[in-house]
Each structure stands twice: as C-alpha cells, then as structure tokens.
Amino acid sequence: WRIPNTSTPDRGGNTVFSGHRWRYLPPSNSTLYLLDKVKVGEPVVVYWRGKEYDYRISGREIVDPTRVEILENTPASRLTIFTCTPLYSTNQRLVLYGDLIS
C-alpha cells in the first residue's frame, strides 16, 4: 500500500509503500514476505497510472517503529518500502530505499 500523504512516482519526492510480510506466504504477490532478500543494487519496478518507473535499491536499514522520518518527503525522487521485521514480529521495520533511474 502507498502511505497516504507521501508522494507518487509521477510527482517526484519520497514515494512510500508498506505491506505485511506474513499474512500470505509466497508465492503470493499480496505481501512483502521476501523483502529481506532484495539487495542493494537490485532493480525495482513500480507501475503507476499506466507508466513504468524504474528504481535501483540504494540502501537498506532496520529501524524502530518510532522512526517516522522515513515517511518525510525528499527533494529527489525516491522510493521507500518498509515492512515489519523479523518475520512474524512487529518489533522493528525493514526499510529499503530506491533511487529513480528512469
């Protein structure tokens, strides 16, 4: 899900998506179950209103749920994806950042 009041790929800034990891096990496309397997440097494609936006993962971190600054807007186009971690726990958040490449 796109977090309300964050940007969208066509507007630039920080587009933020979040989702569950555990509700449906793979190969379901309804969760972020395998988000921890995505590595820095890998591509991520977002389809928004009929257009493709290509990002490259530029960073990842594990943060406490109180780190709401990951939702703040950014001057450059950025993708932020987060989910709970470790698997089956809500103790922390796994956050991936992506830079727009096209």
PDB file of N, CA and C in Angstrom:
ATOM      1  N   TRP A   1       0.829  -1.173   0.000  1.00  0.00           N
ATOM      2  CA  TRP A   1       0.000   0.000   0.000  1.00  0.00           C
ATOM      3  C   TRP A   1       0.874   1.236   0.000  1.00  0.00           C
ATOM      4  N   ARG A   2       0.422   2.261  -0.741  1.00  0.00           N
ATOM      5  CA  ARG A   2       1.116   3.553  -0.675  1.00  0.00           C
ATOM      6  C   ARG A   2       0.642   4.270   0.569  1.00  0.00           C
ATOM      7  N   ILE A   3       1.582   4.800   1.315  1.00  0.00           N
ATOM      8  CA  ILE A   3       1.256   5.512   2.553  1.00  0.00           C
ATOM      9  C   ILE A   3       0.625   6.852   2.193  1.00  0.00           C
ATOM     10  N   PRO A   4      -0.570   7.152   2.726  1.00  0.00           N
ATOM     11  CA  PRO A   4      -1.222   8.436   2.434  1.00  0.00           C
ATOM     12  C   PRO A   4      -0.323   9.616   2.795  1.00  0.00           C
ATOM     13  N   ASN A   5      -0.459  10.679   2.026  1.00  0.00           N
ATOM     14  CA  ASN A   5       0.289  11.925   2.215  1.00  0.00           C
ATOM     15  C   ASN A   5       1.764  11.811   1.876  1.00  0.00           C
ATOM     16  N   THR A   6       2.178  10.682   1.262  1.00  0.00           N
ATOM     17  CA  THR A   6       3.524  10.631   0.691  1.00  0.00           C
ATOM     18  C   THR A   6       3.367  10.864  -0.802  1.00  0.00           C
ATOM     19  N   SER A   7       4.474  11.078  -1.472  1.00  0.00           N
ATOM     20  CA  SER A   7       4.424  11.426  -2.890  1.00  0.00           C
ATOM     21  C   SER A   7       4.011  10.229  -3.745  1.00  0.00           C
ATOM     22  N   THR A   8       3.986  10.451  -5.039  1.00  0.00           N
ATOM     23  CA  THR A   8       3.741   9.411  -6.025  1.00  0.00           C
ATOM     24  C   THR A   8       4.874   9.473  -7.046  1.00  0.00           C
ATOM     25  N   PRO A   9       5.130   8.380  -7.756  1.00  0.00           N
ATOM     26  CA  PRO A   9       6.259   8.374  -8.688  1.00  0.00           C
ATOM     27  C   PRO A   9       6.220   9.507  -9.726  1.00  0.00           C
ATOM     28  N   ASP A  10       5.042   9.902 -10.159  1.00  0.00           N
ATOM     29  CA  ASP A  10       4.952  10.947 -11.181  1.00  0.00           C
ATOM     30  C   ASP A  10       5.192  12.343 -10.633  1.00  0.00           C
ATOM     31  N   ARG A  11       5.180  12.520  -9.325  1.00  0.00           N
ATOM     32  CA  ARG A  11       5.395  13.839  -8.726  1.00  0.00           C
ATOM     33  C   ARG A  11       6.798  14.020  -8.182  1.00  0.00           C
ATOM     34  N   GLY A  12       7.590  12.970  -8.133  1.00  0.00           N
ATOM     35  CA  GLY A  12       8.910  13.079  -7.514  1.00  0.00           C
ATOM     36  C   GLY A  12       8.791  13.022  -6.006  1.00  0.00           C
ATOM     37  N   GLY A  13       9.871  13.301  -5.310  1.00  0.00           N
ATOM     38  CA  GLY A  13       9.847  13.225  -3.857  1.00  0.00           C
ATOM     39  C   GLY A  13       9.880  11.786  -3.381  1.00  0.00           C
ATOM     40  N   ASN A  14       9.443  11.574  -2.142  1.00  0.00           N
ATOM     41  CA  ASN A  14       9.526  10.266  -1.497  1.00  0.00           C
ATOM     42  C   ASN A  14       8.198   9.521  -1.608  1.00  0.00           C
ATOM     43  N   THR A  15       8.163   8.500  -2.453  1.00  0.00           N
ATOM     44  CA  THR A  15       7.003   7.633  -2.574  1.00  0.00           C
ATOM     45  C   THR A  15       7.207   6.468  -1.612  1.00  0.00           C
ATOM     46  N   VAL A  16       6.267   6.272  -0.687  1.00  0.00           N
ATOM     47  CA  VAL A  16       6.455   5.284   0.370  1.00  0.00           C
ATOM     48  C   VAL A  16       5.381   4.201   0.281  1.00  0.00           C
ATOM     49  N   PHE A  17       5.854   2.949   0.219  1.00  0.00           N
ATOM     50  CA  PHE A  17       4.980   1.782   0.221  1.00  0.00           C
ATOM     51  C   PHE A  17       5.277   0.925   1.444  1.00  0.00           C
ATOM     52  N   SER A  18       4.236   0.287   1.961  1.00  0.00           N
ATOM     53  CA  SER A  18       4.388  -0.612   3.089  1.00  0.00           C
ATOM     54  C   SER A  18       3.456  -1.804   2.900  1.00  0.00           C
ATOM     55  N   GLY A  19       3.781  -2.910   3.531  1.00  0.00           N
ATOM     56  CA  GLY A  19       2.920  -4.080   3.450  1.00  0.00           C
ATOM     57  C   GLY A  19       3.312  -5.125   4.473  1.00  0.00           C
ATOM     58  N   HIS A  20       2.424  -6.091   4.641  1.00  0.00           N
ATOM     59  CA  HIS A  20       2.683  -7.204   5.554  1.00  0.00           C
ATOM     60  C   HIS A  20       3.700  -8.158   4.953  1.00  0.00           C
ATOM     61  N   ARG A  21       4.386  -8.891   5.804  1.00  0.00           N
ATOM     62  CA  ARG A  21       5.283  -9.944   5.348  1.00  0.00           C
ATOM     63  C   ARG A  21       4.693 -11.314   5.580  1.00  0.00           C
ATOM     64  N   TRP A  22       3.777 -11.482   6.479  1.00  0.00           N
ATOM     65  CA  TRP A  22       3.419 -12.800   6.953  1.00  0.00           C
ATOM     66  C   TRP A  22       2.007 -13.250   6.621  1.00  0.00           C
ATOM     67  N   ARG A  23       1.146 -12.388   6.222  1.00  0.00           N
ATOM     68  CA  ARG A  23      -0.259 -12.770   6.090  1.00  0.00           C
ATOM     69  C   ARG A  23      -0.477 -13.881   5.053  1.00  0.00           C
ATOM     70  N   TYR A  24       0.165 -13.774   3.913  1.00  0.00           N
ATOM     71  CA  TYR A  24       0.075 -14.810   2.874  1.00  0.00           C
ATOM     72  C   TYR A  24       1.497 -15.223   2.530  1.00  0.00           C
ATOM     73  N   LEU A  25       1.755 -16.488   2.555  1.00  0.00           N
ATOM     74  CA  LEU A  25       3.102 -16.980   2.276  1.00  0.00           C
ATOM     75  C   LEU A  25       3.357 -16.992   0.773  1.00  0.00           C
ATOM     76  N   PRO A  26       4.621 -16.982   0.372  1.00  0.00           N
ATOM     77  CA  PRO A  26       4.945 -16.994  -1.056  1.00  0.00           C
ATOM     78  C   PRO A  26       4.319 -18.203  -1.730  1.00  0.00           C
ATOM     79  N   PRO A  27       3.968 -18.105  -2.969  1.00  0.00           N
ATOM     80  CA  PRO A  27       4.329 -17.061  -3.925  1.00  0.00           C
ATOM     81  C   PRO A  27       3.307 -15.935  -4.051  1.00  0.00           C
ATOM     82  N   SER A  28       2.583 -15.585  -3.004  1.00  0.00           N
ATOM     83  CA  SER A  28       1.585 -14.520  -3.059  1.00  0.00           C
ATOM     84  C   SER A  28       2.224 -13.183  -3.395  1.00  0.00           C
ATOM     85  N   ASN A  29       1.572 -12.415  -4.274  1.00  0.00           N
ATOM     86  CA  ASN A  29       2.064 -11.074  -4.585  1.00  0.00           C
ATOM     87  C   ASN A  29       1.359 -10.038  -3.717  1.00  0.00           C
ATOM     88  N   SER A  30       0.669 -10.493  -2.671  1.00  0.00           N
ATOM     89  CA  SER A  30      -0.069  -9.609  -1.781  1.00  0.00           C
ATOM     90  C   SER A  30       0.727  -9.204  -0.550  1.00  0.00           C
ATOM     91  N   THR A  31       1.974  -9.651  -0.451  1.00  0.00           N
ATOM     92  CA  THR A  31       2.782  -9.324   0.722  1.00  0.00           C
ATOM     93  C   THR A  31       4.201  -8.962   0.320  1.00  0.00           C
ATOM     94  N   LEU A  32       4.942  -8.518   1.311  1.00  0.00           N
ATOM     95  CA  LEU A  32       6.370  -8.237   1.141  1.00  0.00           C
ATOM     96  C   LEU A  32       7.194  -9.317   1.853  1.00  0.00           C
ATOM     97  N   TYR A  33       6.699 -10.542   1.813  1.00  0.00           N
ATOM     98  CA  TYR A  33       7.298 -11.662   2.534  1.00  0.00           C
ATOM     99  C   TYR A  33       8.798 -11.787   2.263  1.00  0.00           C
ATOM    100  N   LEU A  34       9.226 -11.613   1.044  1.00  0.00           N
ATOM    101  CA  LEU A  34      10.631 -11.820   0.674  1.00  0.00           C
ATOM    102  C   LEU A  34      11.425 -10.516   0.577  1.00  0.00           C
ATOM    103  N   LEU A  35      10.914  -9.427   1.136  1.00  0.00           N
ATOM    104  CA  LEU A  35      11.614  -8.142   1.025  1.00  0.00           C
ATOM    105  C   LEU A  35      13.029  -8.201   1.575  1.00  0.00           C
ATOM    106  N   ASP A  36      13.263  -9.019   2.577  1.00  0.00           N
ATOM    107  CA  ASP A  36      14.608  -9.125   3.145  1.00  0.00           C
ATOM    108  C   ASP A  36      15.615  -9.740   2.172  1.00  0.00           C
ATOM    109  N   LYS A  37      15.145 -10.329   1.089  1.00  0.00           N
ATOM    110  CA  LYS A  37      16.042 -10.934   0.092  1.00  0.00           C
ATOM    111  C   LYS A  37      16.507  -9.915  -0.960  1.00  0.00           C
ATOM    112  N   VAL A  38      15.870  -8.748  -1.028  1.00  0.00           N
ATOM    113  CA  VAL A  38      16.239  -7.719  -2.003  1.00  0.00           C
ATOM    114  C   VAL A  38      17.533  -7.059  -1.541  1.00  0.00           C
ATOM    115  N   LYS A  39      18.489  -6.959  -2.452  1.00  0.00           N
ATOM    116  CA  LYS A  39      19.818  -6.444  -2.118  1.00  0.00           C
ATOM    117  C   LYS A  39      20.054  -5.064  -2.736  1.00  0.00           C
ATOM    118  N   VAL A  40      20.969  -4.318  -2.126  1.00  0.00           N
ATOM    119  CA  VAL A  40      21.392  -3.032  -2.674  1.00  0.00           C
ATOM    120  C   VAL A  40      21.918  -3.263  -4.084  1.00  0.00           C
ATOM    121  N   GLY A  41      21.497  -2.415  -5.011  1.00  0.00           N
ATOM    122  CA  GLY A  41      21.902  -2.528  -6.411  1.00  0.00           C
ATOM    123  C   GLY A  41      20.867  -3.193  -7.293  1.00  0.00           C
ATOM    124  N   GLU A  42      19.893  -3.877  -6.699  1.00  0.00           N
ATOM    125  CA  GLU A  42      18.878  -4.564  -7.495  1.00  0.00           C
ATOM    126  C   GLU A  42      17.800  -3.591  -7.976  1.00  0.00           C
ATOM    127  N   PRO A  43      17.209  -3.901  -9.131  1.00  0.00           N
ATOM    128  CA  PRO A  43      16.149  -3.040  -9.665  1.00  0.00           C
ATOM    129  C   PRO A  43      14.800  -3.340  -9.023  1.00  0.00           C
ATOM    130  N   VAL A  44      13.972  -2.311  -8.957  1.00  0.00           N
ATOM    131  CA  VAL A  44      12.579  -2.440  -8.525  1.00  0.00           C
ATOM    132  C   VAL A  44      11.746  -1.638  -9.505  1.00  0.00           C
ATOM    133  N   VAL A  45      10.662  -2.223  -9.997  1.00  0.00           N
ATOM    134  CA  VAL A  45       9.791  -1.549 -10.950  1.00  0.00           C
ATOM    135  C   VAL A  45       8.464  -1.240 -10.265  1.00  0.00           C
ATOM    136  N   VAL A  46       8.010   0.014 -10.413  1.00  0.00           N
ATOM    137  CA  VAL A  46       6.711   0.435  -9.902  1.00  0.00           C
ATOM    138  C   VAL A  46       5.870   0.849 -11.095  1.00  0.00           C
ATOM    139  N   TYR A  47       4.668   0.321 -11.190  1.00  0.00           N
ATOM    140  CA  TYR A  47       3.728   0.721 -12.229  1.00  0.00           C
ATOM    141  C   TYR A  47       2.722   1.667 -11.583  1.00  0.00           C
ATOM    142  N   TRP A  48       2.686   2.888 -12.105  1.00  0.00           N
ATOM    143  CA  TRP A  48       1.818   3.901 -11.520  1.00  0.00           C
ATOM    144  C   TRP A  48       1.041   4.593 -12.628  1.00  0.00           C
ATOM    145  N   ARG A  49      -0.270   4.456 -12.572  1.00  0.00           N
ATOM    146  CA  ARG A  49      -1.163   5.088 -13.544  1.00  0.00           C
ATOM    147  C   ARG A  49      -0.727   4.832 -14.986  1.00  0.00           C
ATOM    148  N   GLY A  50      -0.439   3.567 -15.271  1.00  0.00           N
ATOM    149  CA  GLY A  50      -0.124   3.146 -16.622  1.00  0.00           C
ATOM    150  C   GLY A  50       1.290   3.414 -17.085  1.00  0.00           C
ATOM    151  N   LYS A  51       2.141   3.894 -16.200  1.00  0.00           N
ATOM    152  CA  LYS A  51       3.526   4.181 -16.577  1.00  0.00           C
ATOM    153  C   LYS A  51       4.468   3.393 -15.681  1.00  0.00           C
ATOM    154  N   GLU A  52       5.608   2.999 -16.253  1.00  0.00           N
ATOM    155  CA  GLU A  52       6.618   2.246 -15.517  1.00  0.00           C
ATOM    156  C   GLU A  52       7.675   3.193 -14.964  1.00  0.00           C
ATOM    157  N   TYR A  53       8.014   3.001 -13.686  1.00  0.00           N
ATOM    158  CA  TYR A  53       9.077   3.765 -13.036  1.00  0.00           C
ATOM    159  C   TYR A  53      10.112   2.779 -12.530  1.00  0.00           C
ATOM    160  N   ASP A  54      11.354   2.962 -12.968  1.00  0.00           N
ATOM    161  CA  ASP A  54      12.433   2.046 -12.614  1.00  0.00           C
ATOM    162  C   ASP A  54      13.304   2.665 -11.523  1.00  0.00           C
ATOM    163  N   TYR A  55      13.498   1.908 -10.471  1.00  0.00           N
ATOM    164  CA  TYR A  55      14.322   2.329  -9.348  1.00  0.00           C
ATOM    165  C   TYR A  55      15.439   1.315  -9.145  1.00  0.00           C
ATOM    166  N   ARG A  56      16.509   1.744  -8.492  1.00  0.00           N
ATOM    167  CA  ARG A  56      17.578   0.842  -8.082  1.00  0.00           C
ATOM    168  C   ARG A  56      17.731   0.994  -6.578  1.00  0.00           C
ATOM    169  N   ILE A  57      17.732  -0.131  -5.862  1.00  0.00           N
ATOM    170  CA  ILE A  57      17.850  -0.092  -4.411  1.00  0.00           C
ATOM    171  C   ILE A  57      19.229   0.470  -4.045  1.00  0.00           C
ATOM    172  N   SER A  58      19.203   1.542  -3.257  1.00  0.00           N
ATOM    173  CA  SER A  58      20.440   2.242  -2.910  1.00  0.00           C
ATOM    174  C   SER A  58      20.806   2.094  -1.435  1.00  0.00           C
ATOM    175  N   GLY A  59      19.895   1.574  -0.638  1.00  0.00           N
ATOM    176  CA  GLY A  59      20.200   1.402   0.778  1.00  0.00           C
ATOM    177  C   GLY A  59      19.119   0.611   1.478  1.00  0.00           C
ATOM    178  N   ARG A  60      19.477   0.111   2.630  1.00  0.00           N
ATOM    179  CA  ARG A  60      18.531  -0.638   3.445  1.00  0.00           C
ATOM    180  C   ARG A  60      18.963  -0.503   4.895  1.00  0.00           C
ATOM    181  N   GLU A  61      17.982  -0.533   5.791  1.00  0.00           N
ATOM    182  CA  GLU A  61      18.290  -0.470   7.209  1.00  0.00           C
ATOM    183  C   GLU A  61      17.142  -1.065   8.007  1.00  0.00           C
ATOM    184  N   ILE A  62      17.435  -1.406   9.233  1.00  0.00           N
ATOM    185  CA  ILE A  62      16.420  -1.870  10.172  1.00  0.00           C
ATOM    186  C   ILE A  62      16.287  -0.786  11.229  1.00  0.00           C
ATOM    187  N   VAL A  63      15.035  -0.355  11.446  1.00  0.00           N
ATOM    188  CA  VAL A  63      14.780   0.761  12.351  1.00  0.00           C
ATOM    189  C   VAL A  63      13.674   0.395  13.329  1.00  0.00           C
ATOM    190  N   ASP A  64      13.583   1.172  14.396  1.00  0.00           N
ATOM    191  CA  ASP A  64      12.477   1.037  15.333  1.00  0.00           C
ATOM    192  C   ASP A  64      11.214   1.620  14.708  1.00  0.00           C
ATOM    193  N   PRO A  65      10.030   1.149  15.116  1.00  0.00           N
ATOM    194  CA  PRO A  65       8.772   1.663  14.569  1.00  0.00           C
ATOM    195  C   PRO A  65       8.565   3.160  14.794  1.00  0.00           C
ATOM    196  N   THR A  66       9.287   3.736  15.726  1.00  0.00           N
ATOM    197  CA  THR A  66       9.154   5.172  16.007  1.00  0.00           C
ATOM    198  C   THR A  66       9.882   6.053  14.997  1.00  0.00           C
ATOM    199  N   ARG A  67      10.678   5.481  14.106  1.00  0.00           N
ATOM    200  CA  ARG A  67      11.452   6.254  13.123  1.00  0.00           C
ATOM    201  C   ARG A  67      10.570   6.700  11.960  1.00  0.00           C
ATOM    202  N   VAL A  68       9.639   7.597  12.236  1.00  0.00           N
ATOM    203  CA  VAL A  68       8.674   8.042  11.231  1.00  0.00           C
ATOM    204  C   VAL A  68       9.282   8.983  10.200  1.00  0.00           C
ATOM    205  N   GLU A  69      10.514   9.424  10.392  1.00  0.00           N
ATOM    206  CA  GLU A  69      11.139  10.298   9.389  1.00  0.00           C
ATOM    207  C   GLU A  69      11.356   9.594   8.055  1.00  0.00           C
ATOM    208  N   ILE A  70      11.241   8.273   8.014  1.00  0.00           N
ATOM    209  CA  ILE A  70      11.351   7.576   6.730  1.00  0.00           C
ATOM    210  C   ILE A  70      10.192   7.953   5.808  1.00  0.00           C
ATOM    211  N   LEU A  71       9.127   8.548   6.370  1.00  0.00           N
ATOM    212  CA  LEU A  71       7.964   8.963   5.588  1.00  0.00           C
ATOM    213  C   LEU A  71       8.100  10.375   5.027  1.00  0.00           C
ATOM    214  N   GLU A  72       9.090  11.128   5.489  1.00  0.00           N
ATOM    215  CA  GLU A  72       9.224  12.522   5.078  1.00  0.00           C
ATOM    216  C   GLU A  72       9.575  12.642   3.603  1.00  0.00           C
ATOM    217  N   ASN A  73       9.120  13.737   3.008  1.00  0.00           N
ATOM    218  CA  ASN A  73       9.406  13.987   1.601  1.00  0.00           C
ATOM    219  C   ASN A  73      10.890  14.255   1.390  1.00  0.00           C
ATOM    220  N   THR A  74      11.358  14.010   0.185  1.00  0.00           N
ATOM    221  CA  THR A  74      12.757  14.225  -0.181  1.00  0.00           C
ATOM    222  C   THR A  74      12.812  15.107  -1.420  1.00  0.00           C
ATOM    223  N   PRO A  75      13.889  15.858  -1.595  1.00  0.00           N
ATOM    224  CA  PRO A  75      13.991  16.703  -2.789  1.00  0.00           C
ATOM    225  C   PRO A  75      14.102  15.883  -4.084  1.00  0.00           C
ATOM    226  N   ALA A  76      14.799  14.762  -4.028  1.00  0.00           N
ATOM    227  CA  ALA A  76      14.967  13.904  -5.208  1.00  0.00           C
ATOM    228  C   ALA A  76      13.904  12.808  -5.203  1.00  0.00           C
ATOM    229  N   SER A  77      13.637  12.253  -6.377  1.00  0.00           N
ATOM    230  CA  SER A  77      12.694  11.131  -6.489  1.00  0.00           C
ATOM    231  C   SER A  77      13.269   9.921  -5.785  1.00  0.00           C
ATOM    232  N   ARG A  78      12.524   9.399  -4.822  1.00  0.00           N
ATOM    233  CA  ARG A  78      12.993   8.251  -4.062  1.00  0.00           C
ATOM    234  C   ARG A  78      11.825   7.319  -3.780  1.00  0.00           C
ATOM    235  N   LEU A  79      12.126   6.040  -3.724  1.00  0.00           N
ATOM    236  CA  LEU A  79      11.171   5.020  -3.336  1.00  0.00           C
ATOM    237  C   LEU A  79      11.584   4.502  -1.967  1.00  0.00           C
ATOM    238  N   THR A  80      10.642   4.445  -1.043  1.00  0.00           N
ATOM    239  CA  THR A  80      10.876   3.856   0.272  1.00  0.00           C
ATOM    240  C   THR A  80       9.854   2.736   0.448  1.00  0.00           C
ATOM    241  N   ILE A  81      10.342   1.547   0.779  1.00  0.00           N
ATOM    242  CA  ILE A  81       9.481   0.391   1.015  1.00  0.00           C
ATOM    243  C   ILE A  81       9.821  -0.139   2.403  1.00  0.00           C
ATOM    244  N   PHE A  82       8.790  -0.362   3.216  1.00  0.00           N
ATOM    245  CA  PHE A  82       9.091  -0.919   4.534  1.00  0.00           C
ATOM    246  C   PHE A  82       8.054  -1.943   4.962  1.00  0.00           C
ATOM    247  N   THR A  83       8.512  -2.825   5.852  1.00  0.00           N
ATOM    248  CA  THR A  83       7.672  -3.874   6.412  1.00  0.00           C
ATOM    249  C   THR A  83       8.206  -4.246   7.783  1.00  0.00           C
ATOM    250  N   CYS A  84       7.446  -5.013   8.526  1.00  0.00           N
ATOM    251  CA  CYS A  84       7.877  -5.452   9.851  1.00  0.00           C
ATOM    252  C   CYS A  84       8.994  -6.489   9.734  1.00  0.00           C
ATOM    253  N   THR A  85       9.854  -6.492  10.735  1.00  0.00           N
ATOM    254  CA  THR A  85      10.939  -7.463  10.796  1.00  0.00           C
ATOM    255  C   THR A  85      11.299  -7.691  12.249  1.00  0.00           C
ATOM    256  N   PRO A  86      11.803  -8.832  12.667  1.00  0.00           N
ATOM    257  CA  PRO A  86      11.974 -10.032  11.861  1.00  0.00           C
ATOM    258  C   PRO A  86      10.625 -10.642  11.479  1.00  0.00           C
ATOM    259  N   LEU A  87      10.677 -11.604  10.603  1.00  0.00           N
ATOM    260  CA  LEU A  87       9.474 -12.269  10.124  1.00  0.00           C
ATOM    261  C   LEU A  87       8.618 -12.740  11.298  1.00  0.00           C
ATOM    262  N   TYR A  88       7.314 -12.505  11.197  1.00  0.00           N
ATOM    263  CA  TYR A  88       6.325 -12.858  12.223  1.00  0.00           C
ATOM    264  C   TYR A  88       6.443 -12.013  13.489  1.00  0.00           C
ATOM    265  N   SER A  89       7.068 -10.846  13.369  1.00  0.00           N
ATOM    266  CA  SER A  89       7.234  -9.954  14.513  1.00  0.00           C
ATOM    267  C   SER A  89       6.960  -8.525  14.071  1.00  0.00           C
ATOM    268  N   THR A  90       6.544  -7.684  15.008  1.00  0.00           N
ATOM    269  CA  THR A  90       6.357  -6.258  14.718  1.00  0.00           C
ATOM    270  C   THR A  90       7.369  -5.408  15.485  1.00  0.00           C
ATOM    271  N   ASN A  91       8.455  -6.021  15.945  1.00  0.00           N
ATOM    272  CA  ASN A  91       9.434  -5.323  16.778  1.00  0.00           C
ATOM    273  C   ASN A  91      10.143  -4.191  16.059  1.00  0.00           C
ATOM    274  N   GLN A  92      10.499  -4.385  14.794  1.00  0.00           N
ATOM    275  CA  GLN A  92      11.253  -3.382  14.046  1.00  0.00           C
ATOM    276  C   GLN A  92      10.721  -3.292  12.631  1.00  0.00           C
ATOM    277  N   ARG A  93      11.320  -2.402  11.842  1.00  0.00           N
ATOM    278  CA  ARG A  93      10.937  -2.234  10.443  1.00  0.00           C
ATOM    279  C   ARG A  93      12.166  -2.413   9.558  1.00  0.00           C
ATOM    280  N   LEU A  94      12.001  -3.195   8.505  1.00  0.00           N
ATOM    281  CA  LEU A  94      12.991  -3.314   7.445  1.00  0.00           C
ATOM    282  C   LEU A  94      12.646  -2.262   6.406  1.00  0.00           C
ATOM    283  N   VAL A  95      13.591  -1.376   6.110  1.00  0.00           N
ATOM    284  CA  VAL A  95      13.356  -0.273   5.188  1.00  0.00           C
ATOM    285  C   VAL A  95      14.327  -0.385   4.019  1.00  0.00           C
ATOM    286  N   LEU A  96      13.806  -0.317   2.795  1.00  0.00           N
ATOM    287  CA  LEU A  96      14.633  -0.260   1.597  1.00  0.00           C
ATOM    288  C   LEU A  96      14.395   1.075   0.909  1.00  0.00           C
ATOM    289  N   TYR A  97      15.474   1.656   0.394  1.00  0.00           N
ATOM    290  CA  TYR A  97      15.405   2.916  -0.330  1.00  0.00           C
ATOM    291  C   TYR A  97      15.831   2.687  -1.772  1.00  0.00           C
ATOM    292  N   GLY A  98      15.145   3.321  -2.697  1.00  0.00           N
ATOM    293  CA  GLY A  98      15.492   3.187  -4.103  1.00  0.00           C
ATOM    294  C   GLY A  98      15.570   4.547  -4.778  1.00  0.00           C
ATOM    295  N   ASP A  99      16.535   4.683  -5.680  1.00  0.00           N
ATOM    296  CA  ASP A  99      16.692   5.907  -6.470  1.00  0.00           C
ATOM    297  C   ASP A  99      16.077   5.704  -7.840  1.00  0.00           C
ATOM    298  N   LEU A 100      15.355   6.716  -8.323  1.00  0.00           N
ATOM    299  CA  LEU A 100      14.752   6.648  -9.642  1.00  0.00           C
ATOM    300  C   LEU A 100      15.843   6.657 -10.708  1.00  0.00           C
ATOM    301  N   ILE A 101      15.791   5.681 -11.635  1.00  0.00           N
ATOM    302  CA  ILE A 101      16.756   5.659 -12.726  1.00  0.00           C
ATOM    303  C   ILE A 101      16.097   5.917 -14.066  1.00  0.00           C
ATOM    304  N   SER A 102      14.779   5.703 -14.188  1.00  0.00           N
ATOM    305  CA  SER A 102      14.058   6.086 -15.416  1.00  0.00           C
ATOM    306  C   SER A 102      12.571   5.945 -15.208  1.00  0.00           C
TER     307      SER A 102
END
